[in-house]
Amino acid sequence: MAPHPSAATHFKRLLLTGAAGALGRVLRPRLKRHCSVLRSSDVAELGSAAPGEELVIARLEDKAAVADLLRDVDAVVHFGAVSTEHSFEEILPANIVGTYNVYEAARRHGVRRIVFASSNHVTGFYRQDEVIHPRSPPRPDGYYGLSKAFGENLAQLYWDRYAIQSVSLRIGSALPEPKDRRMLATWLSHDDLERLVLAALTAPVVGHSVIYGMSDNGATWWDNTTARHIGFRPQDSSEPFRVALESRQPSLDLDDSANRFQGGVFVRTGPFD
Ligand code: 15L
């Protein structure tokens, strides 16, 4: 069951980019409960509009289209992106140019808050026997992780220079259930994803904050202490899935880099020529 909205904040209009994507589809009905109007956008088909919803098909790399998208919105939940490892040429338009277009449009329209879907792949080349924190130096595990590191740096620049507040969410594995042993550490339930996005939208002072998106899992590689001010309290855990996942994968081949590094298979996806 979805979490009840605890935040008193009710927005007039929120923009959700990537609304047709895997996590956009999860967030779309949930965000609608927290705003009078939800503007849902994607490059892909969005179906029909719910009451109080505006649908806009737009390419993130289209600067003019993105400028129109941000008109009259209170805040942006920016989830639009290529969301797995691809060649640099495939990542560049939506993830790098597109995120720049979102921040530039925010500056021009005076939008003061952006929740940016970053990824754990910003730090995917840390080992699974390390516990890191949001201020650990980035170690992207591919072009996708690199594009998210760019987005985080952009968020920092637009905070320092233009006072646009952002929360960069280094999302782990946001799925209905953890699917393998790695996800015992990286899993983020959909309800906790909603809690995380709401906390990021409503915490009064965030500057540019970075936080890992994970549930209250027993094993963790990420220490979110430096982002406690956001007030995110995960309520789900991967522990109930542990026995089943360990019996499905009783041993792990440690010669496989995917089993040694936090980014899993992303660390060995590519090259693309
Ligand atoms: C991500 O950033 C991806 O978007 C998603 O497809 C998952 O692979 C996830 O990371 C993960 O690390 O499990």
Coordinates of C-alpha atoms and ligand atoms in Angstrom, one line a residue:
M1 CA 0.0 0.0 0.0
A2 CA 1.3 3.4 -0.9
P3 CA 2.5 5.7 1.9
H4 CA 0.0 8.3 3.1
P5 CA 1.1 11.8 2.3
S6 CA 2.7 13.1 5.5
A7 CA 3.9 16.4 3.9
A8 CA 1.5 19.3 4.4
T9 CA 3.0 20.9 1.3
H10 CA 0.6 20.8 -1.7
F11 CA 2.0 22.1 -4.9
K12 CA 0.1 24.1 -7.5
R13 CA 1.9 22.5 -10.4
L14 CA 4.6 19.8 -10.5
L15 CA 6.5 18.7 -13.6
L16 CA 7.5 15.0 -13.9
T17 CA 9.9 14.3 -16.7
G18 CA 10.3 10.7 -17.8
A19 CA 6.7 10.0 -16.9
A20 CA 6.5 7.0 -19.3
G21 CA 9.6 5.4 -17.9
A22 CA 9.8 2.5 -15.4
L23 CA 10.0 4.9 -12.3
G24 CA 8.0 7.7 -14.0
R25 CA 5.0 5.3 -14.2
V26 CA 5.3 4.5 -10.5
L27 CA 5.5 8.2 -9.5
R28 CA 2.9 9.6 -11.9
P29 CA -0.2 8.6 -9.9
R30 CA 1.6 9.1 -6.6
L31 CA 2.8 12.7 -7.3
K32 CA -0.7 13.6 -8.5
R33 CA -1.9 13.4 -4.9
H34 CA 0.5 16.2 -3.9
C35 CA -0.3 18.8 -6.5
S36 CA -3.3 20.5 -8.1
V37 CA -1.8 19.9 -11.6
L38 CA 0.7 17.4 -12.6
R39 CA 2.5 18.0 -15.9
S40 CA 3.7 14.7 -17.1
S41 CA 6.2 14.6 -19.9
D42 CA 8.1 12.0 -21.9
V43 CA 9.4 11.4 -25.4
A44 CA 7.2 8.2 -25.4
E45 CA 3.4 7.8 -25.5
L46 CA 1.8 8.8 -22.2
G47 CA -1.7 7.4 -22.6
S48 CA -4.7 9.6 -21.4
A49 CA -4.5 12.4 -18.9
A50 CA -5.9 11.8 -15.4
P51 CA -8.0 14.6 -13.9
G52 CA -5.7 17.5 -13.1
E53 CA -3.0 16.2 -15.3
E54 CA -1.3 17.8 -18.4
L55 CA 0.5 15.6 -20.8
V56 CA 3.4 16.9 -23.0
I57 CA 5.4 14.8 -25.4
A58 CA 8.9 16.4 -25.6
R59 CA 12.4 15.5 -26.3
L60 CA 14.8 16.6 -23.5
E61 CA 17.4 17.6 -26.0
D62 CA 15.0 20.1 -27.5
K63 CA 15.8 23.3 -25.6
A64 CA 12.8 25.3 -26.6
A65 CA 10.4 22.4 -25.8
V66 CA 12.0 22.0 -22.3
A67 CA 11.7 25.7 -21.8
D68 CA 8.0 25.5 -22.4
L69 CA 7.8 22.4 -20.1
L70 CA 9.0 24.4 -17.1
R71 CA 6.7 27.3 -17.5
D72 CA 4.5 27.9 -14.4
V73 CA 5.8 24.9 -12.4
D74 CA 6.6 25.0 -8.7
A75 CA 9.2 22.2 -8.8
V76 CA 10.5 19.6 -11.2
V77 CA 10.9 15.8 -10.6
H78 CA 13.4 15.1 -13.3
F79 CA 13.4 11.4 -14.1
G80 CA 13.7 11.6 -17.9
A81 CA 16.8 9.9 -19.2
V82 CA 18.3 6.8 -20.9
S83 CA 18.3 4.8 -17.7
T84 CA 20.9 2.0 -18.4
E85 CA 24.4 1.8 -19.8
H86 CA 24.7 2.7 -23.5
S87 CA 27.2 4.2 -25.8
F88 CA 28.2 7.8 -25.1
E89 CA 26.4 8.9 -28.3
E90 CA 23.2 7.4 -27.0
I91 CA 23.6 8.9 -23.5
L92 CA 24.5 12.4 -24.5
P93 CA 21.3 13.9 -25.9
A94 CA 18.8 13.1 -23.1
N95 CA 21.0 12.7 -20.1
I96 CA 23.6 15.5 -20.6
V97 CA 22.1 18.0 -23.0
G98 CA 18.6 17.3 -21.6
T99 CA 19.5 17.8 -18.0
Y100 CA 21.3 21.0 -18.9
N101 CA 18.1 22.2 -20.7
V102 CA 16.1 21.4 -17.6
Y103 CA 18.4 23.5 -15.3
E104 CA 18.6 26.4 -17.8
A105 CA 14.8 26.4 -18.1
A106 CA 14.5 26.4 -14.3
R107 CA 16.8 29.5 -14.2
R108 CA 14.9 31.3 -16.8
H109 CA 11.5 30.6 -15.3
G110 CA 12.5 31.0 -11.6
V111 CA 11.8 27.4 -10.7
R112 CA 13.4 27.0 -7.3
R113 CA 13.5 23.2 -6.7
I114 CA 14.6 20.2 -8.7
V115 CA 14.6 16.6 -7.6
F116 CA 17.1 14.9 -9.9
A117 CA 17.1 11.1 -10.5
S118 CA 20.8 10.4 -10.2
S119 CA 22.0 6.9 -9.8
N120 CA 24.2 4.6 -7.6
H121 CA 26.2 4.1 -10.9
V122 CA 27.9 7.5 -10.1
T123 CA 29.9 5.4 -7.6
G124 CA 29.6 2.0 -9.2
F125 CA 33.3 1.3 -9.2
Y126 CA 33.6 1.2 -5.4
R127 CA 33.9 -2.4 -4.1
Q128 CA 31.1 -4.2 -2.4
D129 CA 33.2 -4.5 0.8
E130 CA 33.3 -0.7 1.1
V131 CA 30.7 1.6 2.8
I132 CA 30.8 5.0 1.1
H133 CA 28.7 8.1 1.6
P134 CA 27.3 10.8 -0.6
R135 CA 30.5 12.9 -0.3
S136 CA 32.8 10.1 -1.4
P137 CA 34.4 11.0 -4.7
P138 CA 32.5 9.8 -7.8
R139 CA 33.7 6.6 -9.5
P140 CA 31.3 6.2 -12.4
D141 CA 31.0 2.7 -13.8
G142 CA 30.2 3.8 -17.4
Y143 CA 28.8 6.6 -19.5
Y144 CA 25.4 6.3 -17.8
G145 CA 27.0 6.9 -14.4
L146 CA 29.2 9.6 -15.8
S147 CA 26.1 11.4 -17.2
K148 CA 24.5 11.3 -13.7
A149 CA 27.7 12.6 -12.2
F150 CA 27.4 15.5 -14.7
G151 CA 23.8 16.1 -13.6
E152 CA 24.9 16.2 -10.0
N153 CA 27.6 18.7 -10.8
L154 CA 25.1 20.8 -12.8
A155 CA 22.8 20.8 -9.8
Q156 CA 25.7 22.0 -7.6
L157 CA 26.6 24.8 -10.1
Y158 CA 23.0 26.0 -10.3
W159 CA 22.7 26.0 -6.5
D160 CA 26.0 27.9 -6.1
R161 CA 25.3 30.4 -8.9
Y162 CA 21.6 30.7 -9.1
A163 CA 20.2 29.5 -5.7
I164 CA 18.2 26.7 -7.4
Q165 CA 17.9 24.0 -4.7
S166 CA 18.3 20.4 -5.8
V167 CA 18.3 16.9 -4.3
S168 CA 20.2 14.4 -6.3
L169 CA 18.9 11.0 -5.6
R170 CA 21.4 8.2 -6.2
I171 CA 18.8 5.6 -6.7
G172 CA 19.7 2.0 -6.1
S173 CA 17.5 -0.7 -7.6
A174 CA 13.9 0.6 -7.5
L175 CA 11.9 -2.4 -8.3
P176 CA 8.8 -4.1 -6.8
E177 CA 11.2 -6.7 -5.3
P178 CA 14.9 -7.3 -5.1
K179 CA 15.9 -9.7 -7.9
D180 CA 19.4 -10.9 -6.9
R181 CA 21.8 -10.9 -4.1
R182 CA 23.3 -7.5 -5.1
M183 CA 19.9 -6.0 -4.6
L184 CA 19.8 -7.1 -1.0
A185 CA 22.0 -4.0 -0.5
T186 CA 20.7 -1.7 -3.3
W187 CA 16.9 -2.3 -3.2
L188 CA 14.6 0.7 -3.0
S189 CA 10.9 -0.2 -2.7
H190 CA 8.4 1.8 -4.7
D191 CA 6.8 3.1 -1.5
D192 CA 10.2 4.2 -0.2
L193 CA 10.9 5.8 -3.6
E194 CA 7.7 7.9 -3.1
R195 CA 8.8 8.8 0.5
L196 CA 12.2 9.8 -0.8
V197 CA 10.9 12.0 -3.6
L198 CA 8.4 13.7 -1.3
A199 CA 11.1 14.3 1.3
A200 CA 13.3 15.8 -1.4
L201 CA 10.5 18.1 -2.6
T202 CA 9.4 19.3 0.8
A203 CA 12.5 19.6 3.0
P204 CA 12.7 23.3 3.5
V205 CA 16.5 23.8 3.1
V206 CA 18.4 21.4 0.9
G207 CA 20.9 23.6 -1.1
H208 CA 22.3 20.8 -3.2
S209 CA 22.0 17.6 -1.3
V210 CA 23.0 14.1 -2.5
I211 CA 21.4 11.0 -1.0
Y212 CA 21.4 7.3 -1.9
G213 CA 18.0 5.9 -2.6
M214 CA 17.7 2.6 -0.7
S215 CA 15.3 1.0 1.6
D216 CA 16.1 0.1 5.2
N217 CA 18.1 -2.9 4.1
G218 CA 20.1 -5.1 6.5
A219 CA 23.3 -5.0 4.4
T220 CA 24.2 -1.6 2.9
W221 CA 27.2 -0.1 1.0
W222 CA 25.9 3.4 1.5
D223 CA 25.9 5.7 4.6
N224 CA 23.2 8.4 4.2
T225 CA 24.1 10.2 7.4
T226 CA 25.1 13.4 5.6
A227 CA 21.7 13.6 4.2
R228 CA 19.7 13.1 7.4
H229 CA 18.4 16.7 7.1
I230 CA 16.1 15.6 4.2
G231 CA 14.1 13.6 6.6
F232 CA 13.8 10.5 4.5
R233 CA 12.9 7.5 6.6
P234 CA 12.7 4.3 4.6
Q235 CA 10.2 1.8 5.9
D236 CA 10.7 -1.3 3.8
S237 CA 13.6 -3.7 3.8
S238 CA 15.1 -6.4 1.5
E239 CA 15.6 -8.8 4.5
P240 CA 12.4 -10.7 4.0
F241 CA 13.7 -11.7 0.5
R242 CA 17.2 -12.8 1.7
V243 CA 16.6 -16.5 2.2
A244 CA 15.0 -16.9 -1.2
L245 CA 17.7 -14.9 -3.0
E246 CA 20.5 -16.7 -1.2
S247 CA 19.1 -20.1 -2.1
R248 CA 18.7 -19.0 -5.7
Q249 CA 22.3 -17.8 -5.8
P250 CA 24.1 -19.9 -3.1
S251 CA 27.6 -18.8 -4.3
L252 CA 29.0 -15.8 -6.2
D253 CA 31.8 -16.0 -8.7
L254 CA 34.2 -13.4 -7.4
D255 CA 36.2 -13.6 -10.7
D256 CA 33.2 -11.8 -12.2
S257 CA 33.7 -8.0 -11.6
A258 CA 29.9 -7.7 -11.4
N259 CA 30.1 -9.5 -8.1
R260 CA 32.9 -7.4 -6.7
F261 CA 31.8 -3.9 -7.5
Q262 CA 28.8 -2.0 -6.3
G263 CA 27.6 -1.2 -9.8
G264 CA 27.0 -4.9 -10.7
V265 CA 26.8 -5.8 -14.4
F266 CA 27.1 -2.1 -15.3
V267 CA 30.8 -2.3 -14.6
R268 CA 31.4 -4.7 -17.5
T269 CA 28.7 -3.4 -20.0
G270 CA 30.4 -2.2 -23.2
P271 CA 32.5 -1.2 -25.0
F272 CA 30.1 -0.4 -27.8
D273 CA 32.1 -0.4 -31.0
Ligands
15L1 C1 20.0 2.2 -12.4 O1 20.4 3.4 -12.3 C2 19.2 1.8 -13.5 O2 18.4 2.8 -14.0 C3 18.3 0.6 -13.2 O3 17.9 0.0 -14.4 C4 19.0 -0.5 -12.3 O4 19.9 -1.2 -13.1 C5 19.7 0.2 -11.1 O5 20.4 1.3 -11.5 C6 20.6 -0.8 -10.4 O6 21.7 -0.4 -10.1 O7 20.1 -1.9 -10.0

